[in-house]
PDB file of C-alpha atoms in Angstrom:
ATOM      1  CA  MET A   1      86.937 108.981  89.793  1.00 47.00           C
ATOM      2  CA  THR A   2      83.224 107.622  91.019  1.00 44.00           C
ATOM      3  CA  ILE A   3      82.309 105.049  93.073  1.00 45.00           C
ATOM      4  CA  GLN A   4      79.087 103.078  93.139  1.00 43.00           C
ATOM      5  CA  THR A   5      77.696 100.649  95.996  1.00 43.00           C
ATOM      6  CA  HIS A   6      75.590  97.815  95.880  1.00 47.00           C
ATOM      7  CA  ALA A   7      74.650  95.407  98.130  1.00 56.00           C
ATOM      8  CA  ALA A   8      77.626  93.055  97.970  1.00 72.00           C
ATOM      9  CA  SER A   9      79.725  94.975  95.573  1.00 82.00           C
ATOM     10  CA  VAL A  10      81.799  97.729  95.230  1.00 85.00           C
ATOM     11  CA  THR A  11      82.744  99.300  92.054  1.00 90.00           C
ATOM     12  CA  THR A  12      85.296 101.655  91.060  1.00 91.00           C
ATOM     13  CA  GLU A  13      85.929 103.651  87.706  1.00 92.00           C
ATOM     14  CA  ILE A  14      89.025 105.656  86.527  1.00 93.00           C
ATOM     15  CA  ASP A  15      90.009 106.900  83.634  1.00 93.00           C
ATOM     16  CA  VAL A  16      93.641 106.567  82.959  1.00 94.00           C
ATOM     17  CA  ALA A  17      95.855 108.826  80.509  1.00 94.00           C
ATOM     18  CA  ALA A  18      97.784 105.412  78.819  1.00 94.00           C
ATOM     19  CA  PRO A  19      96.537 103.511  75.996  1.00 95.00           C
ATOM     20  CA  LEU A  20      94.626 100.462  76.358  1.00 96.00           C
ATOM     21  CA  GLU A  21      97.151  97.605  75.691  1.00 96.00           C
ATOM     22  CA  ARG A  22      99.380  99.511  78.126  1.00 95.00           C
ATOM     23  CA  ALA A  23      96.662  99.779  80.899  1.00 96.00           C
ATOM     24  CA  PHE A  24      95.918  96.269  80.937  1.00 97.00           C
ATOM     25  CA  ALA A  25      99.674  95.128  81.111  1.00 96.00           C
ATOM     26  CA  VAL A  26     100.259  97.805  84.103  1.00 96.00           C
ATOM     27  CA  PHE A  27      97.057  96.337  86.003  1.00 96.00           C
ATOM     28  CA  THR A  28      98.108  92.724  85.456  1.00 97.00           C
ATOM     29  CA  THR A  29     101.669  91.705  84.826  1.00 96.00           C
ATOM     30  CA  GLY A  30     102.787  95.240  85.901  1.00 95.00           C
ATOM     31  CA  ILE A  31     100.806  94.460  89.152  1.00 95.00           C
ATOM     32  CA  GLY A  32     104.122  94.878  91.455  1.00 93.00           C
ATOM     33  CA  THR A  33     104.481  98.539  90.033  1.00 93.00           C
ATOM     34  CA  TRP A  34     101.477  99.657  91.793  1.00 93.00           C
ATOM     35  CA  TRP A  35     100.380  97.652  94.350  1.00 90.00           C
ATOM     36  CA  ASN A  36     100.340  99.309  97.904  1.00 83.00           C
ATOM     37  CA  PRO A  37     103.595  97.649  99.501  1.00 78.00           C
ATOM     38  CA  SER A  38     101.543  97.229 103.007  1.00 74.00           C
ATOM     39  CA  HIS A  39      99.056  95.090 101.821  1.00 78.00           C
ATOM     40  CA  HIS A  40     100.218  91.467 101.562  1.00 81.00           C
ATOM     41  CA  LEU A  41      99.471  88.861 103.738  1.00 81.00           C
ATOM     42  CA  LEU A  42     102.684  87.642 105.078  1.00 83.00           C
ATOM     43  CA  ASP A  43     105.189  89.551 107.207  1.00 82.00           C
ATOM     44  CA  GLY A  44     108.512  90.307 105.578  1.00 87.00           C
ATOM     45  CA  GLU A  45     110.013  91.622 102.331  1.00 89.00           C
ATOM     46  CA  ILE A  46     108.231  91.088  99.157  1.00 90.00           C
ATOM     47  CA  ALA A  47     111.053  90.300  96.217  1.00 94.00           C
ATOM     48  CA  GLU A  48     108.113  90.694  93.543  1.00 95.00           C
ATOM     49  CA  MET A  49     104.511  90.299  92.464  1.00 96.00           C
ATOM     50  CA  VAL A  50     104.129  87.635  89.824  1.00 97.00           C
ATOM     51  CA  PHE A  51     100.886  87.735  87.739  1.00 98.00           C
ATOM     52  CA  GLU A  52     100.159  84.936  85.542  1.00 98.00           C
ATOM     53  CA  PRO A  53      99.203  85.591  82.783  1.00 98.00           C
ATOM     54  CA  HIS A  54      96.349  82.982  81.690  1.00 98.00           C
ATOM     55  CA  VAL A  55      93.225  81.372  83.153  1.00 98.00           C
ATOM     56  CA  GLY A  56      94.106  78.909  85.570  1.00 97.00           C
ATOM     57  CA  GLY A  57      97.329  81.273  86.807  1.00 98.00           C
ATOM     58  CA  HIS A  58      97.730  82.936  90.083  1.00 98.00           C
ATOM     59  CA  ILE A  59      98.840  85.982  91.502  1.00 97.00           C
ATOM     60  CA  VAL A  60     101.676  85.158  93.481  1.00 97.00           C
ATOM     61  CA  ASP A  61     103.475  87.270  96.092  1.00 95.00           C
ATOM     62  CA  ARG A  62     106.899  86.149  96.410  1.00 96.00           C
ATOM     63  CA  TYR A  63     109.341  86.972  99.313  1.00 94.00           C
ATOM     64  CA  THR A  64     113.115  87.692  99.553  1.00 95.00           C
ATOM     65  CA  ASP A  65     113.333  84.776 101.803  1.00 95.00           C
ATOM     66  CA  GLY A  66     111.962  82.320  99.400  1.00 95.00           C
ATOM     67  CA  ARG A  67     108.328  81.985 100.529  1.00 95.00           C
ATOM     68  CA  GLU A  68     105.679  82.436  98.065  1.00 95.00           C
ATOM     69  CA  CYS A  69     101.770  83.342  98.740  1.00 95.00           C
ATOM     70  CA  PRO A  70      99.522  82.582  95.784  1.00 96.00           C
ATOM     71  CA  TRP A  71      96.604  84.828  96.559  1.00 95.00           C
ATOM     72  CA  SER A  72      94.348  85.226  93.706  1.00 97.00           C
ATOM     73  CA  ARG A  73      93.554  82.726  90.895  1.00 98.00           C
ATOM     74  CA  VAL A  74      92.971  83.795  87.367  1.00 98.00           C
ATOM     75  CA  LEU A  75      89.357  83.413  86.485  1.00 98.00           C
ATOM     76  CA  VAL A  76      89.239  85.385  83.128  1.00 98.00           C
ATOM     77  CA  TYR A  77      91.975  86.648  81.059  1.00 98.00           C
ATOM     78  CA  ASP A  78      90.863  88.383  77.744  1.00 98.00           C
ATOM     79  CA  PRO A  79      93.784  90.669  76.972  1.00 98.00           C
ATOM     80  CA  PRO A  80      93.520  93.863  76.582  1.00 97.00           C
ATOM     81  CA  THR A  81      89.923  94.155  77.598  1.00 98.00           C
ATOM     82  CA  ARG A  82      88.903  92.096  80.742  1.00 98.00           C
ATOM     83  CA  VAL A  83      90.327  89.922  83.623  1.00 98.00           C
ATOM     84  CA  VAL A  84      88.480  88.627  86.370  1.00 98.00           C
ATOM     85  CA  PHE A  85      90.533  87.235  89.590  1.00 98.00           C
ATOM     86  CA  SER A  86      89.615  85.765  92.738  1.00 97.00           C
ATOM     87  CA  TRP A  87      90.105  87.531  96.320  1.00 94.00           C
ATOM     88  CA  ASP A  88      91.253  84.679  98.506  1.00 94.00           C
ATOM     89  CA  ILE A  89      91.937  86.658 101.354  1.00 86.00           C
ATOM     90  CA  ASN A  90      89.914  86.876 104.496  1.00 78.00           C
ATOM     91  CA  LEU A  91      88.709  89.437 106.377  1.00 69.00           C
ATOM     92  CA  GLN A  92      91.846  89.346 108.407  1.00 66.00           C
ATOM     93  CA  TRP A  93      94.308  89.479 105.776  1.00 71.00           C
ATOM     94  CA  GLN A  94      94.999  85.886 105.812  1.00 80.00           C
ATOM     95  CA  LEU A  95      94.709  83.310 103.148  1.00 89.00           C
ATOM     96  CA  GLU A  96      91.359  81.936 102.470  1.00 89.00           C
ATOM     97  CA  THR A  97      91.762  78.124 100.880  1.00 89.00           C
ATOM     98  CA  ASP A  98      87.949  77.677 100.741  1.00 90.00           C
ATOM     99  CA  PRO A  99      86.944  78.961  97.534  1.00 90.00           C
ATOM    100  CA  ALA A 100      83.251  79.358  98.682  1.00 86.00           C
ATOM    101  CA  ARG A 101      84.570  81.879 100.989  1.00 85.00           C
ATOM    102  CA  THR A 102      86.071  84.242  98.549  1.00 92.00           C
ATOM    103  CA  SER A 103      85.504  87.347  96.361  1.00 92.00           C
ATOM    104  CA  GLU A 104      86.030  88.310  92.830  1.00 95.00           C
ATOM    105  CA  VAL A 105      87.271  91.287  91.055  1.00 96.00           C
ATOM    106  CA  ASP A 106      86.181  92.019  87.658  1.00 97.00           C
ATOM    107  CA  VAL A 107      87.982  94.861  85.737  1.00 97.00           C
ATOM    108  CA  THR A 108      87.044  95.631  82.344  1.00 97.00           C
ATOM    109  CA  PHE A 109      89.264  97.922  80.312  1.00 97.00           C
ATOM    110  CA  THR A 110      87.612 100.284  77.630  1.00 97.00           C
ATOM    111  CA  PRO A 111      89.622 102.550  74.907  1.00 97.00           C
ATOM    112  CA  ASN A 112      88.412 106.233  75.137  1.00 93.00           C
ATOM    113  CA  GLY A 113      90.291 107.246  72.251  1.00 90.00           C
ATOM    114  CA  ASP A 114      94.016 106.555  71.421  1.00 90.00           C
ATOM    115  CA  ASP A 115      95.611 107.602  74.699  1.00 93.00           C
ATOM    116  CA  GLN A 116      92.946 107.272  77.311  1.00 95.00           C
ATOM    117  CA  THR A 117      91.385 104.089  78.880  1.00 95.00           C
ATOM    118  CA  HIS A 118      88.322 103.687  81.301  1.00 95.00           C
ATOM    119  CA  VAL A 119      88.649 101.070  83.878  1.00 95.00           C
ATOM    120  CA  VAL A 120      85.832  99.793  85.710  1.00 95.00           C
ATOM    121  CA  LEU A 121      86.653  97.394  88.594  1.00 95.00           C
ATOM    122  CA  ILE A 122      83.827  95.671  90.487  1.00 94.00           C
ATOM    123  CA  HIS A 123      84.428  93.596  93.469  1.00 91.00           C
ATOM    124  CA  ARG A 124      81.770  91.323  94.077  1.00 90.00           C
ATOM    125  CA  HIS A 125      80.418  88.229  96.046  1.00 85.00           C
ATOM    126  CA  LEU A 126      82.043  90.120  99.559  1.00 82.00           C
ATOM    127  CA  ASP A 127      79.262  88.475 101.249  1.00 73.00           C
ATOM    128  CA  ARG A 128      81.172  85.384 100.964  1.00 78.00           C
ATOM    129  CA  HIS A 129      83.574  86.711 103.408  1.00 73.00           C
ATOM    130  CA  GLY A 130      82.951  84.882 106.542  1.00 52.00           C
ATOM    131  CA  ASP A 131      79.355  85.110 106.560  1.00 46.00           C
ATOM    132  CA  GLY A 132      79.610  88.926 106.462  1.00 44.00           C
ATOM    133  CA  TRP A 133      79.553  90.020 110.145  1.00 42.00           C
ATOM    134  CA  PRO A 134      81.354  87.854 112.507  1.00 42.00           C
ATOM    135  CA  GLY A 135      84.212  87.902 110.372  1.00 44.00           C
ATOM    136  CA  MET A 136      84.402  91.712 110.058  1.00 44.00           C
ATOM    137  CA  ARG A 137      83.313  91.729 113.907  1.00 42.00           C
ATOM    138  CA  ASP A 138      86.845  90.053 114.403  1.00 44.00           C
ATOM    139  CA  ALA A 139      88.702  92.188 112.074  1.00 44.00           C
ATOM    140  CA  VAL A 140      87.251  95.107 113.816  1.00 38.00           C
ATOM    141  CA  SER A 141      88.342  93.886 116.901  1.00 39.00           C
ATOM    142  CA  SER A 142      91.717  93.352 116.230  1.00 41.00           C
ATOM    143  CA  GLY A 143      92.008  96.840 114.794  1.00 38.00           C
ATOM    144  CA  TRP A 144      92.323  95.954 111.014  1.00 37.00           C
ATOM    145  CA  SER A 145      89.242  98.169 109.578  1.00 39.00           C
ATOM    146  CA  LEU A 146      89.514 100.941 112.247  1.00 39.00           C
ATOM    147  CA  ALA A 147      92.946 101.598 111.463  1.00 42.00           C
ATOM    148  CA  ARG A 148      92.157 102.006 107.480  1.00 41.00           C
ATOM    149  CA  TYR A 149      89.131 104.283 108.808  1.00 38.00           C
ATOM    150  CA  ALA A 150      91.496 106.613 110.660  1.00 38.00           C
ATOM    151  CA  GLU A 151      94.071 106.639 107.905  1.00 44.00           C
ATOM    152  CA  VAL A 152      91.557 107.782 105.722  1.00 40.00           C
ATOM    153  CA  ALA A 153      89.867 110.190 108.112  1.00 37.00           C
ATOM    154  CA  GLY A 154      92.754 111.797 109.320  1.00 41.00           C
ATOM    155  CA  ALA A 155      94.082 112.283 105.804  1.00 40.00           C
TER     156      ALA A 155
ATOM    157  CA  MET B   1      70.322 100.944 104.740  1.00 36.00           C
ATOM    158  CA  SER B   2      72.259 102.699 102.275  1.00 40.00           C
ATOM    159  CA  ALA B   3      74.707 104.961 104.225  1.00 49.00           C
ATOM    160  CA  ASN B   4      77.517 105.811 101.602  1.00 56.00           C
ATOM    161  CA  HIS B   5      81.275 105.875 102.253  1.00 56.00           C
ATOM    162  CA  SER B   6      81.753 109.195 103.261  1.00 61.00           C
ATOM    163  CA  THR B   7      79.063 109.069 105.989  1.00 69.00           C
ATOM    164  CA  ILE B   8      80.595 105.807 107.219  1.00 67.00           C
ATOM    165  CA  LEU B   9      84.078 107.660 107.502  1.00 65.00           C
ATOM    166  CA  ALA B  10      82.456 110.681 108.766  1.00 73.00           C
ATOM    167  CA  ALA B  11      81.218 108.833 111.513  1.00 76.00           C
ATOM    168  CA  LEU B  12      83.838 106.800 112.460  1.00 73.00           C
ATOM    169  CA  ALA B  13      86.451 110.037 112.096  1.00 74.00           C
ATOM    170  CA  ASP B  14      85.818 111.136 115.540  1.00 83.00           C
ATOM    171  CA  PRO B  15      88.280 109.579 118.199  1.00 82.00           C
ATOM    172  CA  THR B  16      85.369 109.213 120.982  1.00 89.00           C
ATOM    173  CA  ARG B  17      82.725 108.034 118.503  1.00 88.00           C
ATOM    174  CA  ARG B  18      85.477 105.242 117.295  1.00 81.00           C
ATOM    175  CA  ALA B  19      85.712 104.522 120.914  1.00 84.00           C
ATOM    176  CA  VAL B  20      82.162 104.151 121.208  1.00 89.00           C
ATOM    177  CA  TYR B  21      81.883 101.714 118.059  1.00 82.00           C
ATOM    178  CA  GLU B  22      84.868  99.521 119.215  1.00 76.00           C
ATOM    179  CA  ARG B  23      82.875  99.396 122.474  1.00 83.00           C
ATOM    180  CA  VAL B  24      79.500  97.916 121.051  1.00 84.00           C
ATOM    181  CA  ALA B  25      81.961  95.741 118.328  1.00 72.00           C
ATOM    182  CA  GLN B  26      82.550  93.756 121.872  1.00 72.00           C
ATOM    183  CA  SER B  27      79.400  93.259 122.985  1.00 80.00           C
ATOM    184  CA  PRO B  28      75.763  94.659 122.982  1.00 87.00           C
ATOM    185  CA  VAL B  29      75.585  97.336 125.426  1.00 92.00           C
ATOM    186  CA  ALA B  30      73.126 100.005 126.713  1.00 94.00           C
ATOM    187  CA  VAL B  31      73.706 103.606 126.663  1.00 94.00           C
ATOM    188  CA  VAL B  32      74.305 103.547 130.436  1.00 92.00           C
ATOM    189  CA  GLU B  33      76.959 100.989 130.259  1.00 93.00           C
ATOM    190  CA  LEU B  34      78.764 103.034 127.453  1.00 93.00           C
ATOM    191  CA  ALA B  35      78.684 106.215 129.572  1.00 94.00           C
ATOM    192  CA  ARG B  36      80.182 104.324 132.642  1.00 93.00           C
ATOM    193  CA  ASP B  37      82.827 102.632 130.660  1.00 90.00           C
ATOM    194  CA  LEU B  38      84.404 105.710 128.446  1.00 91.00           C
ATOM    195  CA  PRO B  39      85.138 109.120 129.637  1.00 91.00           C
ATOM    196  CA  VAL B  40      81.905 110.692 128.121  1.00 91.00           C
ATOM    197  CA  SER B  41      78.437 111.933 128.928  1.00 93.00           C
ATOM    198  CA  ARG B  42      75.718 109.794 128.734  1.00 94.00           C
ATOM    199  CA  PRO B  43      74.287 112.751 126.363  1.00 95.00           C
ATOM    200  CA  ALA B  44      77.170 112.907 124.251  1.00 95.00           C
ATOM    201  CA  VAL B  45      77.068 108.803 124.133  1.00 95.00           C
ATOM    202  CA  SER B  46      74.031 109.190 122.590  1.00 95.00           C
ATOM    203  CA  GLN B  47      74.608 111.549 120.116  1.00 95.00           C
ATOM    204  CA  HIS B  48      77.411 109.757 118.950  1.00 95.00           C
ATOM    205  CA  LEU B  49      74.788 106.312 118.799  1.00 95.00           C
ATOM    206  CA  LYS B  50      73.174 108.293 116.707  1.00 93.00           C
ATOM    207  CA  VAL B  51      75.508 109.342 114.213  1.00 91.00           C
ATOM    208  CA  LEU B  52      76.903 105.396 114.430  1.00 88.00           C
ATOM    209  CA  LYS B  53      73.124 104.480 113.774  1.00 89.00           C
ATOM    210  CA  ASP B  54      72.411 106.890 110.823  1.00 85.00           C
ATOM    211  CA  ALA B  55      75.781 105.643 109.111  1.00 80.00           C
ATOM    212  CA  GLY B  56      74.527 101.970 109.561  1.00 78.00           C
ATOM    213  CA  LEU B  57      77.010 100.570 111.666  1.00 80.00           C
ATOM    214  CA  VAL B  58      74.665  99.959 114.764  1.00 86.00           C
ATOM    215  CA  ARG B  59      71.359  99.206 115.335  1.00 87.00           C
ATOM    216  CA  ASP B  60      69.389  99.609 118.661  1.00 91.00           C
ATOM    217  CA  GLU B  61      66.350  97.664 120.038  1.00 89.00           C
ATOM    218  CA  PRO B  62      64.705  98.107 123.227  1.00 91.00           C
ATOM    219  CA  VAL B  63      64.869  95.790 126.081  1.00 89.00           C
ATOM    220  CA  GLY B  64      62.802  96.560 128.854  1.00 90.00           C
ATOM    221  CA  THR B  65      63.339 100.222 129.488  1.00 89.00           C
ATOM    222  CA  ARG B  66      66.678 100.477 128.108  1.00 90.00           C
ATOM    223  CA  ARG B  67      67.886 100.252 124.447  1.00 91.00           C
ATOM    224  CA  ILE B  68      70.292  97.772 123.726  1.00 93.00           C
ATOM    225  CA  TYR B  69      73.061  98.763 120.748  1.00 92.00           C
ATOM    226  CA  THR B  70      74.740  96.405 118.700  1.00 85.00           C
ATOM    227  CA  LEU B  71      76.542  96.226 115.548  1.00 75.00           C
ATOM    228  CA  ASP B  72      74.390  96.450 112.528  1.00 71.00           C
ATOM    229  CA  PRO B  73      73.942  92.729 111.298  1.00 55.00           C
ATOM    230  CA  ALA B  74      74.083  93.426 107.909  1.00 58.00           C
ATOM    231  CA  GLY B  75      77.608  94.269 108.233  1.00 61.00           C
ATOM    232  CA  LEU B  76      78.237  94.345 104.910  1.00 65.00           C
ATOM    233  CA  VAL B  77      78.424  98.299 105.071  1.00 68.00           C
ATOM    234  CA  ALA B  78      81.552  97.904 107.022  1.00 68.00           C
ATOM    235  CA  ILE B  79      83.241  95.563 104.521  1.00 73.00           C
ATOM    236  CA  ARG B  80      81.953  97.794 101.562  1.00 74.00           C
ATOM    237  CA  ALA B  81      83.255 100.955 102.983  1.00 72.00           C
ATOM    238  CA  TYR B  82      86.557  99.259 103.467  1.00 74.00           C
ATOM    239  CA  PHE B  83      86.927  97.879  99.847  1.00 82.00           C
ATOM    240  CA  GLU B  84      85.810 101.318  98.557  1.00 80.00           C
ATOM    241  CA  GLN B  85      88.442 102.911 100.541  1.00 78.00           C
ATOM    242  CA  PHE B  86      91.190  99.993  99.417  1.00 82.00           C
ATOM    243  CA  TRP B  87      90.437  99.991  95.679  1.00 89.00           C
ATOM    244  CA  SER B  88      90.176 104.062  95.112  1.00 86.00           C
ATOM    245  CA  GLY B  89      93.493 104.079  96.548  1.00 86.00           C
ATOM    246  CA  SER B  90      94.779 101.304  94.601  1.00 91.00           C
ATOM    247  CA  LEU B  91      93.210 102.082  91.381  1.00 94.00           C
ATOM    248  CA  ALA B  92      94.748 105.694  91.858  1.00 93.00           C
ATOM    249  CA  ALA B  93      98.253 103.875  92.274  1.00 93.00           C
ATOM    250  CA  PHE B  94      97.678 102.398  89.336  1.00 96.00           C
ATOM    251  CA  ALA B  95      96.463 105.098  87.113  1.00 95.00           C
ATOM    252  CA  ALA B  96      99.761 106.735  88.228  1.00 94.00           C
ATOM    253  CA  ALA B  97     101.763 103.708  87.462  1.00 95.00           C
ATOM    254  CA  ALA B  98     100.439 103.266  83.935  1.00 96.00           C
ATOM    255  CA  GLU B  99     100.840 106.750  83.015  1.00 94.00           C
ATOM    256  CA  GLN B 100     104.311 106.832  83.707  1.00 89.00           C
ATOM    257  CA  PRO B 101     106.604 107.062  80.277  1.00 75.00           C
ATOM    258  CA  SER B 102     107.254 102.955  79.304  1.00 62.00           C
ATOM    259  CA  LYS B 103     111.011 102.163  79.255  1.00 53.00           C
ATOM    260  CA  GLU B 104     111.190 102.032  75.705  1.00 48.00           C
ATOM    261  CA  GLU B 105     109.745 105.819  75.412  1.00 45.00           C
ATOM    262  CA  ALA B 106     112.179 107.289  78.031  1.00 39.00           C
TER     263      ALA B 106
END
């Protein structure tokens, strides 16, 4: 896995030992099988994550008590090679309803032989989140980011 | 300012340095005030600030005879570091799920 950094985006790449179609399906409609269960916006237990596989669809967290949290809009859906979805989450891990203050995640899948897939994920327009620093500053004050740093640093 | 991921993580790995960073995050502050507020000597505070500055997390500017430390206004350094960590962990989990035999094959 390699990581690159540009001004307002993050690029992460990984090789997956799975065929192209499977890699795409697991990433999209199978998102609930790998998404970190601690990364949800509302308190409560997740019943399922739903990826609506079409442009204009949403990625929705469904909770066991019936609540739903649609935290992403599907912007591009080109199976099995590309998916782009919005990141409608602010820096305090709350739903962001103003599209001008959301970022987007662009994922491309490239076959590498029959049984391997190269996946490139670009999370761009990070500067749209809360005018950069003020939002992050609140997040830092609440312990949101430092707790994450500490997890990594202490691992 | 092009601090990389590991530089930022290393800068924040030390609990005392994290405390210094959190104090700077609250409001602009001088070394002498940090040394007063935290159980750290003034030279140690200065050393921690240097590491944070090199990582692009804080910046300083002279005000009279003192240097005042503030969070780096670019700010994106920390946001990027967060998402680098977030996605590298998430993609590793994704790869593990994709590499599991599918139900049809099992």
